[in-house]
Amino acid sequence: MSIDPNAVHHVAKLGRLTIDPSEEPRLLSELASILAYVEQLQSLDVSGIEPTSQVGAGTKTPLREDRVVPCDVRDEALEAAPDRDGDYFRVPRVV
Amino acid sequence: MSADLLHASAEAIGRSVVAKERSAAEVAEFFLGRASRTAERLGTYLHRDPERTLDAARAVDRRIAAGETLSPLAGVPVALKDNLCTRGVPTTCGSRILEGYRPPYDAHVVERLREAGAVSTGKTNCDEFAMGSSTENSGYFPTRNPWDLDRVPGGSSGGSAATVAAREAPLALGSDTGGSVRQPAAFCGVVGLKPTYGAVSRYGLVAFASSLDQIGPFARNARDTALLFNAISGRDARDSTSRAEAKPVMLDEVERGAGGLRIGLPRDLIGEGLDPEIGAALDRVARSLEGAGARVLDVSLPHAKYSIATYYLIAPAEASSNLARYDGVRYGIRKPGRDLIDMYGATRGAGFGREVRRRILLGTYALSAGYYDAYYLRAMKVRTLIRKDFSDALARCDAILLPTTPTPAFRLGEKVDDPLAMYLNDIFSIPASLAGVPALSFPAGFSKSALPIGLQLVGRPFEEATLLRIARAWESIEDVTDRVPPLVEDGARA
Amino acid sequence: MSARAETESKRGEALARYETVVGLEVHAQLKTESKIFCGCSTKFGARPNTQVCPVCLGLPGVLPVLNERAVRFAVMTGLAVGAEIAPRSVFARKNYFYPDLPKGYQISQYDRPLCIGGSVEIHAQDAWKRIRLVRIHLEEDAGKSLHPEGREGVDTTRVDLNRAGVPLIEIVSEPDIRSGGEAYDYLVRLKQILVYLDVCDGNMEEGSLRCDANVSVRPRGQTAFGTKTEIKNMNSFRNVERAIAFETERQIGILEEGGRIVQETLLWNADKGTAETMRSKEEAHDYRYFPEPDLLPLDLTPEWIESVRATLPELPHDLRGRIQREFEIPEYDAEVLSETRALATYYEETARRSGNGKLASNWVMTEVNGIRNKTGQSIEEFPIRPDRLGDLVRMIASGTISGKIGKQLFELMLKDPEGPETLVRKHGLLPIDDEASLRAIAREVIAANPGPAAEVRAGKERTFAFLVGQAMKQSRGRAHPEKIQDALKKELEEGA
């Protein structure tokens, strides 16, 4: 099973990943083999089966009281920023 | 004294510290000394800070001197996998994208351990963002198996498993998503537990696959594993998926022996491809437990063979979303770009290694329009089938016994170029992760080439005690917990 | 016909041939103390990046925990619009990259929202019309990006995450709206419901209420929908109305020339009065929704839902109907007086105290609101409370004082906290109601106005009002309104 390179490029864009042309052939073949492997799931009959997205579903939903909890990480967090402008995080322009 | 500490269990160390037979500082010094001789060669740590470790130990001694009652882990060194957030201490998850990152908060389990008086020995190496089965995917360097330096320790928690095996620390924490605690435990000859999903708070565990991740203890024997599990488990309001049902494991429960327990063997899952020595170990353990009064029966897990395919759709899908936050905006590295999108691409391209990028692509694909139903949704449904297999089987037995891995530790570089081959190693560990049930790997002996062999027990939700009880029963029949890796021991004498 | 008039006429004909179809998506910020998934404050206007914590910053390792009051407010809204509250609803991740979206995904709800259906009644073309809702769901707000536009020499975007994590409800209507005017009314009434419930401030200018419009047109009589465009960036109800009108014309113009509508997102430019294609052409969004694994499904029991229903205040529609019936006032009055719950309460207390619902209504709508429009005071701040106003209105209704004196008293009462009866005495505003004085005034007025007096004697009744007016003027409003009429009549008869 081979995989459409355009599909992979599209998916890379969605995931904000760049694919180096030198690694592209290898990557395509690896993805193709993995996808071929997972195809085996198509042979199973899953009609009427509920999907499990959380094994804990069904337990009482934990809810938090609406209360302000002071937090002091602000300075540490801004210091960790790769680029900042005073109180703000700074990034290259969006477009 | 040093010989004592080399062989002492965490339980004994804690007891002696509380009884003031030795100080926490002495204990810390001993283990820091061992690590200073072996950590570099083994590649167990990404970050160590001996001064900080000693300070923490001295703080414990002060608390004891002040008359404070501490937990059984008082003064016991514990290594922490580098995907656990430690305030002010580098936390990279084995990735270059978080190089230099210091979280401004501690993970729940880190807070619990500090409260208990345990002492961190540092941050252990792991596969990048916990994705891998060999620790070769670390963005920094690989970790070596203390039993054979040319072999992998397993992954993704390779550093934590190896540091316990090499006796650089008596205890460690790792994380297990598809086997990342159990498999390295098996490769390194130590005990590794993946708790029931929800038993241990994930607050502060850097997420890989949110519906599968669990933090798990490494130790050299069952009782120590129980103590560490008790120190970290229980409901945390900051994790909406953490459960109140988690209860501490009582040590006298662990000592009850195997008599009266029903142990299931899933013959349909254990097929060809299993290393014959591991197969032999499985038979030997099963017979020994029978001899100790357990009843062994066959159980069936008909859908377990679809586990790998199921897991390698669900986990990468969740991971692709969890790793979107590494965008160079607020923390971590940033590579320059013409504009924002360029910056994102450059940062993530440079910061993420190959396996992570592969999984993000795979996961994004599985969730994308037109593919969601066939891939992610279908995988979630198969997951339901696998869960049901386990609850059916565990209605007929108290624990399932099966291999942890198909082979003992493989060589460095052996599987790194074939991702699918690497994934296929997880055939025995993934099913329990998908079902959310507790699973334990325990040492069952050594291969003819002196490599550890580990076997696995899987139990009902929140019945970690039963698994530890069986592992303890096996220990009292055949104790393999005291062998010290010879290579490391040689090195240690230098 | 001039060329221009002809164009206008053609345009009008074209518009009449088509029907506008509009659906609105409204995002309302919920007035909780803390954010939806963490304990940070939601207060507006704080210094940038001061209301943040590891969770809303999206740091590695953090997890969301759902705010109980956010759920409560969302359920209240659903109940108020008659929606069905789902016993189980599921949170989902909406994945996309943007600098003010810290996790790289927004926690929202996708195929299993909290509320389904419901409706909002609007008043359009003198009739009530029901605008159906598709759904209401909970989600978290993103932070704020400050782009370089308008900043000299700046090529970067600044990010403030104070707003990231503030709870939102998204209210989606069916495409039942047929004009900008209807959209305006829908927004006014939806906001009113939210403010009545006290779940949202409803302030578009401050961003606590946001609206996107989906607009399409179709030839009248056609049931199939035309291609729709999405319009964003409208920052007031009026702008929503204007944008819809603009887009309607634009689309009709294209269709009339044989063109086709391109499905796209447009940004409203309020200064230019036009909707423009967004410059940054993002690839078609694939949000890759999947159930949020860090949150359990939200399960609500019927008992809990009913307990929330029991806390609902009287809603605008019901309150309007009730005061109309109870105080025998026209629908128009009821509308104005029920604009806010506080105003309605003010009116009700005044009406009861005064014993005259219609008169009380006039006074609140005209005099009270008149002052408030000038001063900007809220009804809670207004210095004349219902007890004093009620007493004043009662005095007028019973004929004790004239309306004119009433107005004088009202002015005094704005500054002087005393009651009207006290003030009447204090300022010598007592009505003149003794026979002798009134007769004297009447004689003076008749003497000063012989012509009109003669007309009245001759039978021209309408001129009598003029004489009454003169008498009121003469007495500076103090003449008792009914008694002065008697006095005039008697003097006219006797003096004849």
PDB file of C-alpha atoms in Angstrom, chain C residues 84-321:
ATOM      1  CA  GLU C  84     -33.627  20.423  25.669  1.00  0.00           C
ATOM      2  CA  ILE C  85     -30.801  19.877  28.153  1.00  0.00           C
ATOM      3  CA  ALA C  86     -28.759  16.822  27.166  1.00  0.00           C
ATOM      4  CA  PRO C  87     -28.385  14.404  30.093  1.00  0.00           C
ATOM      5  CA  ARG C  88     -24.944  13.592  28.716  1.00  0.00           C
ATOM      6  CA  SER C  89     -22.875  16.041  26.714  1.00  0.00           C
ATOM      7  CA  VAL C  90     -19.280  15.628  25.667  1.00  0.00           C
ATOM      8  CA  PHE C  91     -16.383  18.035  25.398  1.00  0.00           C
ATOM      9  CA  ALA C  92     -14.264  17.897  22.276  1.00  0.00           C
ATOM     10  CA  ARG C  93     -10.990  19.353  21.106  1.00  0.00           C
ATOM     11  CA  LYS C  94     -11.069  21.772  18.199  1.00  0.00           C
ATOM     12  CA  ASN C  95      -7.514  21.679  16.885  1.00  0.00           C
ATOM     13  CA  TYR C  96      -5.848  24.634  15.185  1.00  0.00           C
ATOM     14  CA  PHE C  97      -2.742  26.773  15.602  1.00  0.00           C
ATOM     15  CA  TYR C  98      -2.905  30.401  16.662  1.00  0.00           C
ATOM     16  CA  PRO C  99      -0.680  32.355  19.041  1.00  0.00           C
ATOM     17  CA  ASP C 100      -3.494  33.161  21.467  1.00  0.00           C
ATOM     18  CA  LEU C 101      -4.678  29.542  21.618  1.00  0.00           C
ATOM     19  CA  PRO C 102      -2.145  28.185  24.131  1.00  0.00           C
ATOM     20  CA  LYS C 103      -2.794  24.470  23.867  1.00  0.00           C
ATOM     21  CA  GLY C 104      -3.087  24.476  20.073  1.00  0.00           C
ATOM     22  CA  TYR C 105      -6.656  23.352  20.576  1.00  0.00           C
ATOM     23  CA  GLN C 106      -9.798  24.835  22.051  1.00  0.00           C
ATOM     24  CA  ILE C 107     -11.883  22.722  24.398  1.00  0.00           C
ATOM     25  CA  SER C 108     -15.415  23.000  23.049  1.00  0.00           C
ATOM     26  CA  GLN C 109     -18.346  20.696  22.349  1.00  0.00           C
ATOM     27  CA  TYR C 110     -18.954  19.128  18.972  1.00  0.00           C
ATOM     28  CA  ASP C 111     -21.456  16.428  18.210  1.00  0.00           C
ATOM     29  CA  ARG C 112     -22.930  16.162  21.703  1.00  0.00           C
ATOM     30  CA  PRO C 113     -23.672  19.698  22.895  1.00  0.00           C
ATOM     31  CA  LEU C 114     -25.234  20.670  26.202  1.00  0.00           C
ATOM     32  CA  CYS C 115     -28.449  22.169  24.813  1.00  0.00           C
ATOM     33  CA  ILE C 116     -30.443  21.283  21.723  1.00  0.00           C
ATOM     34  CA  GLY C 117     -33.173  23.327  20.099  1.00  0.00           C
ATOM     35  CA  GLY C 118     -35.015  26.144  21.813  1.00  0.00           C
ATOM     36  CA  SER C 119     -36.136  29.473  20.363  1.00  0.00           C
ATOM     37  CA  VAL C 120     -36.171  33.234  20.831  1.00  0.00           C
ATOM     38  CA  GLU C 121     -39.256  35.303  20.038  1.00  0.00           C
ATOM     39  CA  ILE C 122     -38.673  38.495  18.142  1.00  0.00           C
ATOM     40  CA  HIS C 123     -40.991  41.310  17.169  1.00  0.00           C
ATOM     41  CA  ALA C 124     -40.826  41.873  13.425  1.00  0.00           C
ATOM     42  CA  GLN C 125     -43.260  43.815  11.273  1.00  0.00           C
ATOM     43  CA  ASP C 126     -45.805  44.169  14.058  1.00  0.00           C
ATOM     44  CA  ALA C 127     -45.942  40.472  14.733  1.00  0.00           C
ATOM     45  CA  TRP C 128     -44.198  38.070  17.015  1.00  0.00           C
ATOM     46  CA  LYS C 129     -41.989  35.570  15.247  1.00  0.00           C
ATOM     47  CA  ARG C 130     -40.125  32.602  16.623  1.00  0.00           C
ATOM     48  CA  ILE C 131     -36.457  32.228  15.715  1.00  0.00           C
ATOM     49  CA  ARG C 132     -35.486  28.605  16.345  1.00  0.00           C
ATOM     50  CA  LEU C 133     -32.155  27.662  17.826  1.00  0.00           C
ATOM     51  CA  VAL C 134     -30.037  24.742  16.713  1.00  0.00           C
ATOM     52  CA  ARG C 135     -27.981  24.372  19.873  1.00  0.00           C
ATOM     53  CA  ILE C 136     -26.078  25.959  22.725  1.00  0.00           C
ATOM     54  CA  HIS C 137     -22.745  24.615  23.863  1.00  0.00           C
ATOM     55  CA  LEU C 138     -19.951  25.421  26.314  1.00  0.00           C
ATOM     56  CA  GLU C 139     -16.414  26.245  25.306  1.00  0.00           C
ATOM     57  CA  GLU C 140     -13.358  28.190  26.410  1.00  0.00           C
ATOM     58  CA  ASP C 141     -12.337  31.581  25.062  1.00  0.00           C
ATOM     59  CA  ALA C 142      -8.948  32.217  23.487  1.00  0.00           C
ATOM     60  CA  GLY C 143      -6.576  34.959  24.540  1.00  0.00           C
ATOM     61  CA  LYS C 144      -6.049  38.201  22.677  1.00  0.00           C
ATOM     62  CA  SER C 145      -3.637  38.830  19.838  1.00  0.00           C
ATOM     63  CA  LEU C 146      -2.612  42.400  19.255  1.00  0.00           C
ATOM     64  CA  HIS C 147      -1.558  42.639  15.623  1.00  0.00           C
ATOM     65  CA  PRO C 148       0.832  45.180  14.187  1.00  0.00           C
ATOM     66  CA  GLU C 149      -1.862  47.096  12.289  1.00  0.00           C
ATOM     67  CA  GLY C 150      -1.609  50.741  13.121  1.00  0.00           C
ATOM     68  CA  ARG C 151       1.688  50.448  14.942  1.00  0.00           C
ATOM     69  CA  GLU C 152       4.625  52.144  13.250  1.00  0.00           C
ATOM     70  CA  GLY C 153       7.564  49.976  12.365  1.00  0.00           C
ATOM     71  CA  VAL C 154       6.196  46.986  14.196  1.00  0.00           C
ATOM     72  CA  ASP C 155       6.240  43.594  12.588  1.00  0.00           C
ATOM     73  CA  THR C 156       5.220  41.397  15.469  1.00  0.00           C
ATOM     74  CA  THR C 157       2.066  40.294  17.216  1.00  0.00           C
ATOM     75  CA  ARG C 158       1.686  40.544  20.971  1.00  0.00           C
ATOM     76  CA  VAL C 159      -0.248  37.973  22.959  1.00  0.00           C
ATOM     77  CA  ASP C 160      -2.203  38.484  26.192  1.00  0.00           C
ATOM     78  CA  LEU C 161      -3.646  35.306  27.709  1.00  0.00           C
ATOM     79  CA  ASN C 162      -5.826  36.870  30.418  1.00  0.00           C
ATOM     80  CA  ARG C 163      -8.897  36.006  28.390  1.00  0.00           C
ATOM     81  CA  ALA C 164      -7.792  32.471  27.547  1.00  0.00           C
ATOM     82  CA  GLY C 165     -10.078  30.079  29.367  1.00  0.00           C
ATOM     83  CA  VAL C 166     -12.948  32.479  30.091  1.00  0.00           C
ATOM     84  CA  PRO C 167     -16.162  30.441  29.740  1.00  0.00           C
ATOM     85  CA  LEU C 168     -18.283  30.997  26.659  1.00  0.00           C
ATOM     86  CA  ILE C 169     -21.558  29.677  25.442  1.00  0.00           C
ATOM     87  CA  GLU C 170     -22.087  29.525  21.710  1.00  0.00           C
ATOM     88  CA  ILE C 171     -25.714  30.019  20.686  1.00  0.00           C
ATOM     89  CA  VAL C 172     -26.477  28.937  17.134  1.00  0.00           C
ATOM     90  CA  SER C 173     -29.732  29.926  15.474  1.00  0.00           C
ATOM     91  CA  GLU C 174     -31.488  28.248  12.591  1.00  0.00           C
ATOM     92  CA  PRO C 175     -31.498  30.364   9.422  1.00  0.00           C
ATOM     93  CA  ASP C 176     -34.921  31.759  10.332  1.00  0.00           C
ATOM     94  CA  ILE C 177     -33.939  35.418  10.289  1.00  0.00           C
ATOM     95  CA  ARG C 178     -35.059  37.333   7.222  1.00  0.00           C
ATOM     96  CA  SER C 179     -33.505  40.787   7.500  1.00  0.00           C
ATOM     97  CA  GLY C 180     -30.979  42.961   9.237  1.00  0.00           C
ATOM     98  CA  GLY C 181     -33.809  44.406  11.268  1.00  0.00           C
ATOM     99  CA  GLU C 182     -34.880  40.999  12.479  1.00  0.00           C
ATOM    100  CA  ALA C 183     -31.282  40.199  13.327  1.00  0.00           C
ATOM    101  CA  TYR C 184     -31.113  43.390  15.368  1.00  0.00           C
ATOM    102  CA  ASP C 185     -34.232  42.495  17.298  1.00  0.00           C
ATOM    103  CA  TYR C 186     -33.016  38.942  17.824  1.00  0.00           C
ATOM    104  CA  LEU C 187     -29.788  40.218  19.336  1.00  0.00           C
ATOM    105  CA  VAL C 188     -31.581  42.719  21.565  1.00  0.00           C
ATOM    106  CA  ARG C 189     -33.901  40.052  22.894  1.00  0.00           C
ATOM    107  CA  LEU C 190     -31.255  37.389  23.262  1.00  0.00           C
ATOM    108  CA  LYS C 191     -29.083  39.827  25.172  1.00  0.00           C
ATOM    109  CA  GLN C 192     -32.063  40.723  27.314  1.00  0.00           C
ATOM    110  CA  ILE C 193     -32.557  37.091  28.259  1.00  0.00           C
ATOM    111  CA  LEU C 194     -28.892  36.703  29.135  1.00  0.00           C
ATOM    112  CA  VAL C 195     -28.913  39.873  31.243  1.00  0.00           C
ATOM    113  CA  TYR C 196     -32.160  38.872  32.963  1.00  0.00           C
ATOM    114  CA  LEU C 197     -30.528  35.585  33.898  1.00  0.00           C
ATOM    115  CA  ASP C 198     -27.449  37.523  34.997  1.00  0.00           C
ATOM    116  CA  VAL C 199     -25.244  35.048  33.160  1.00  0.00           C
ATOM    117  CA  CYS C 200     -23.678  37.545  30.758  1.00  0.00           C
ATOM    118  CA  ASP C 201     -23.182  41.333  30.506  1.00  0.00           C
ATOM    119  CA  GLY C 202     -24.181  41.228  26.854  1.00  0.00           C
ATOM    120  CA  ASN C 203     -21.819  44.004  25.866  1.00  0.00           C
ATOM    121  CA  MET C 204     -20.673  43.765  22.250  1.00  0.00           C
ATOM    122  CA  GLU C 205     -18.380  46.757  22.558  1.00  0.00           C
ATOM    123  CA  GLU C 206     -16.501  45.102  25.412  1.00  0.00           C
ATOM    124  CA  GLY C 207     -16.542  41.729  23.751  1.00  0.00           C
ATOM    125  CA  SER C 208     -18.710  39.892  26.244  1.00  0.00           C
ATOM    126  CA  LEU C 209     -21.109  39.260  23.380  1.00  0.00           C
ATOM    127  CA  ARG C 210     -19.902  38.472  19.846  1.00  0.00           C
ATOM    128  CA  CYS C 211     -21.820  37.697  16.716  1.00  0.00           C
ATOM    129  CA  ASP C 212     -21.062  36.105  13.370  1.00  0.00           C
ATOM    130  CA  ALA C 213     -23.659  36.057  10.638  1.00  0.00           C
ATOM    131  CA  ASN C 214     -24.295  33.491   7.918  1.00  0.00           C
ATOM    132  CA  VAL C 215     -26.063  35.224   5.049  1.00  0.00           C
ATOM    133  CA  SER C 216     -27.538  33.923   1.824  1.00  0.00           C
ATOM    134  CA  VAL C 217     -30.305  34.988  -0.533  1.00  0.00           C
ATOM    135  CA  ARG C 218     -32.768  33.112  -2.694  1.00  0.00           C
ATOM    136  CA  PRO C 219     -35.589  34.020  -5.061  1.00  0.00           C
ATOM    137  CA  ARG C 220     -38.814  34.346  -3.144  1.00  0.00           C
ATOM    138  CA  GLY C 221     -40.726  31.131  -3.234  1.00  0.00           C
ATOM    139  CA  GLN C 222     -37.635  28.953  -3.522  1.00  0.00           C
ATOM    140  CA  THR C 223     -37.184  26.528  -0.671  1.00  0.00           C
ATOM    141  CA  ALA C 224     -33.606  25.514  -1.413  1.00  0.00           C
ATOM    142  CA  PHE C 225     -30.980  27.647   0.297  1.00  0.00           C
ATOM    143  CA  GLY C 226     -28.584  29.790  -1.669  1.00  0.00           C
ATOM    144  CA  THR C 227     -24.830  29.743  -1.061  1.00  0.00           C
ATOM    145  CA  LYS C 228     -24.033  31.441   2.189  1.00  0.00           C
ATOM    146  CA  THR C 229     -21.174  33.642   3.256  1.00  0.00           C
ATOM    147  CA  GLU C 230     -19.987  34.147   6.795  1.00  0.00           C
ATOM    148  CA  ILE C 231     -19.505  37.679   8.087  1.00  0.00           C
ATOM    149  CA  LYS C 232     -17.307  38.409  11.100  1.00  0.00           C
ATOM    150  CA  ASN C 233     -15.991  41.457  12.927  1.00  0.00           C
ATOM    151  CA  MET C 234     -19.272  43.242  13.602  1.00  0.00           C
ATOM    152  CA  ASN C 235     -18.915  45.014  16.917  1.00  0.00           C
ATOM    153  CA  SER C 236     -22.436  46.271  17.571  1.00  0.00           C
ATOM    154  CA  PHE C 237     -26.021  45.224  16.929  1.00  0.00           C
ATOM    155  CA  ARG C 238     -26.376  48.072  14.439  1.00  0.00           C
ATOM    156  CA  ASN C 239     -23.352  46.874  12.562  1.00  0.00           C
ATOM    157  CA  VAL C 240     -24.825  43.402  12.358  1.00  0.00           C
ATOM    158  CA  GLU C 241     -27.918  44.951  10.832  1.00  0.00           C
ATOM    159  CA  ARG C 242     -25.886  47.052   8.403  1.00  0.00           C
ATOM    160  CA  ALA C 243     -23.659  44.173   7.418  1.00  0.00           C
ATOM    161  CA  ILE C 244     -26.606  41.946   6.629  1.00  0.00           C
ATOM    162  CA  ALA C 245     -28.185  44.657   4.523  1.00  0.00           C
ATOM    163  CA  PHE C 246     -24.928  45.203   2.690  1.00  0.00           C
ATOM    164  CA  GLU C 247     -24.325  41.534   2.049  1.00  0.00           C
ATOM    165  CA  THR C 248     -27.899  40.991   0.916  1.00  0.00           C
ATOM    166  CA  GLU C 249     -27.529  43.661  -1.729  1.00  0.00           C
ATOM    167  CA  ARG C 250     -24.125  42.463  -2.750  1.00  0.00           C
ATOM    168  CA  GLN C 251     -25.324  38.903  -3.273  1.00  0.00           C
ATOM    169  CA  ILE C 252     -28.458  39.942  -5.109  1.00  0.00           C
ATOM    170  CA  GLY C 253     -26.344  42.175  -7.316  1.00  0.00           C
ATOM    171  CA  ILE C 254     -24.124  39.242  -8.243  1.00  0.00           C
ATOM    172  CA  LEU C 255     -27.027  36.906  -8.918  1.00  0.00           C
ATOM    173  CA  GLU C 256     -28.866  39.457 -10.996  1.00  0.00           C
ATOM    174  CA  GLU C 257     -25.835  39.677 -13.245  1.00  0.00           C
ATOM    175  CA  GLY C 258     -25.762  35.943 -13.644  1.00  0.00           C
ATOM    176  CA  GLY C 259     -22.845  35.373 -11.299  1.00  0.00           C
ATOM    177  CA  ARG C 260     -22.439  32.852  -8.485  1.00  0.00           C
ATOM    178  CA  ILE C 261     -21.855  33.442  -4.801  1.00  0.00           C
ATOM    179  CA  VAL C 262     -18.528  32.201  -3.498  1.00  0.00           C
ATOM    180  CA  GLN C 263     -18.747  30.532  -0.101  1.00  0.00           C
ATOM    181  CA  GLU C 264     -16.240  32.480   1.953  1.00  0.00           C
ATOM    182  CA  THR C 265     -15.649  34.379   5.157  1.00  0.00           C
ATOM    183  CA  LEU C 266     -15.901  38.162   5.011  1.00  0.00           C
ATOM    184  CA  LEU C 267     -14.795  40.776   7.481  1.00  0.00           C
ATOM    185  CA  TRP C 268     -17.112  43.682   8.140  1.00  0.00           C
ATOM    186  CA  ASN C 269     -15.452  47.073   7.878  1.00  0.00           C
ATOM    187  CA  ALA C 270     -17.611  49.428   9.910  1.00  0.00           C
ATOM    188  CA  ASP C 271     -15.826  52.563   8.734  1.00  0.00           C
ATOM    189  CA  LYS C 272     -16.287  51.755   5.073  1.00  0.00           C
ATOM    190  CA  GLY C 273     -19.621  50.044   5.500  1.00  0.00           C
ATOM    191  CA  THR C 274     -18.481  47.071   3.440  1.00  0.00           C
ATOM    192  CA  ALA C 275     -17.682  43.407   3.932  1.00  0.00           C
ATOM    193  CA  GLU C 276     -14.296  42.363   2.581  1.00  0.00           C
ATOM    194  CA  THR C 277     -12.728  39.024   1.802  1.00  0.00           C
ATOM    195  CA  MET C 278     -10.270  37.992   4.475  1.00  0.00           C
ATOM    196  CA  ARG C 279      -6.747  38.574   3.207  1.00  0.00           C
ATOM    197  CA  SER C 280      -5.166  35.594   4.883  1.00  0.00           C
ATOM    198  CA  LYS C 281      -6.599  32.685   2.985  1.00  0.00           C
ATOM    199  CA  GLU C 282      -6.249  29.869   5.507  1.00  0.00           C
ATOM    200  CA  GLU C 283      -6.586  26.437   4.030  1.00  0.00           C
ATOM    201  CA  ALA C 284     -10.051  25.064   4.562  1.00  0.00           C
ATOM    202  CA  HIS C 285     -10.201  24.471   8.287  1.00  0.00           C
ATOM    203  CA  ASP C 286      -9.962  20.854   9.353  1.00  0.00           C
ATOM    204  CA  TYR C 287     -10.393  21.069  13.093  1.00  0.00           C
ATOM    205  CA  ARG C 288     -10.037  17.323  13.587  1.00  0.00           C
ATOM    206  CA  TYR C 289     -12.560  17.274  16.422  1.00  0.00           C
ATOM    207  CA  PHE C 290     -12.285  14.358  18.815  1.00  0.00           C
ATOM    208  CA  PRO C 291     -13.669  13.774  22.322  1.00  0.00           C
ATOM    209  CA  GLU C 292     -11.594  15.521  24.993  1.00  0.00           C
ATOM    210  CA  PRO C 293      -9.829  12.693  26.843  1.00  0.00           C
ATOM    211  CA  ASP C 294      -8.919  14.877  29.838  1.00  0.00           C
ATOM    212  CA  LEU C 295     -12.559  15.466  30.760  1.00  0.00           C
ATOM    213  CA  LEU C 296     -15.275  12.982  31.580  1.00  0.00           C
ATOM    214  CA  PRO C 297     -18.607  13.333  29.786  1.00  0.00           C
ATOM    215  CA  LEU C 298     -20.846  15.895  31.512  1.00  0.00           C
ATOM    216  CA  ASP C 299     -23.680  13.921  33.067  1.00  0.00           C
ATOM    217  CA  LEU C 300     -26.580  15.906  34.515  1.00  0.00           C
ATOM    218  CA  THR C 301     -29.444  14.358  36.446  1.00  0.00           C
ATOM    219  CA  PRO C 302     -33.041  15.425  35.867  1.00  0.00           C
ATOM    220  CA  GLU C 303     -33.156  16.427  39.542  1.00  0.00           C
ATOM    221  CA  TRP C 304     -30.210  18.766  39.152  1.00  0.00           C
ATOM    222  CA  ILE C 305     -31.659  20.289  35.992  1.00  0.00           C
ATOM    223  CA  GLU C 306     -34.971  20.891  37.717  1.00  0.00           C
ATOM    224  CA  SER C 307     -33.209  22.457  40.666  1.00  0.00           C
ATOM    225  CA  VAL C 308     -31.622  24.913  38.256  1.00  0.00           C
ATOM    226  CA  ARG C 309     -34.959  25.577  36.613  1.00  0.00           C
ATOM    227  CA  ALA C 310     -36.363  26.484  40.009  1.00  0.00           C
ATOM    228  CA  THR C 311     -33.787  29.257  40.319  1.00  0.00           C
ATOM    229  CA  LEU C 312     -34.673  30.941  37.033  1.00  0.00           C
ATOM    230  CA  PRO C 313     -36.001  34.465  37.417  1.00  0.00           C
ATOM    231  CA  GLU C 314     -39.108  35.547  35.545  1.00  0.00           C
ATOM    232  CA  LEU C 315     -38.090  35.860  31.921  1.00  0.00           C
ATOM    233  CA  PRO C 316     -38.666  38.957  29.750  1.00  0.00           C
ATOM    234  CA  HIS C 317     -41.488  37.437  27.720  1.00  0.00           C
ATOM    235  CA  ASP C 318     -43.425  36.310  30.802  1.00  0.00           C
ATOM    236  CA  LEU C 319     -42.753  39.469  32.731  1.00  0.00           C
ATOM    237  CA  ARG C 320     -43.940  41.600  29.818  1.00  0.00           C
ATOM    238  CA  GLY C 321     -47.209  39.714  29.594  1.00  0.00           C
TER     239      GLY C 321
END
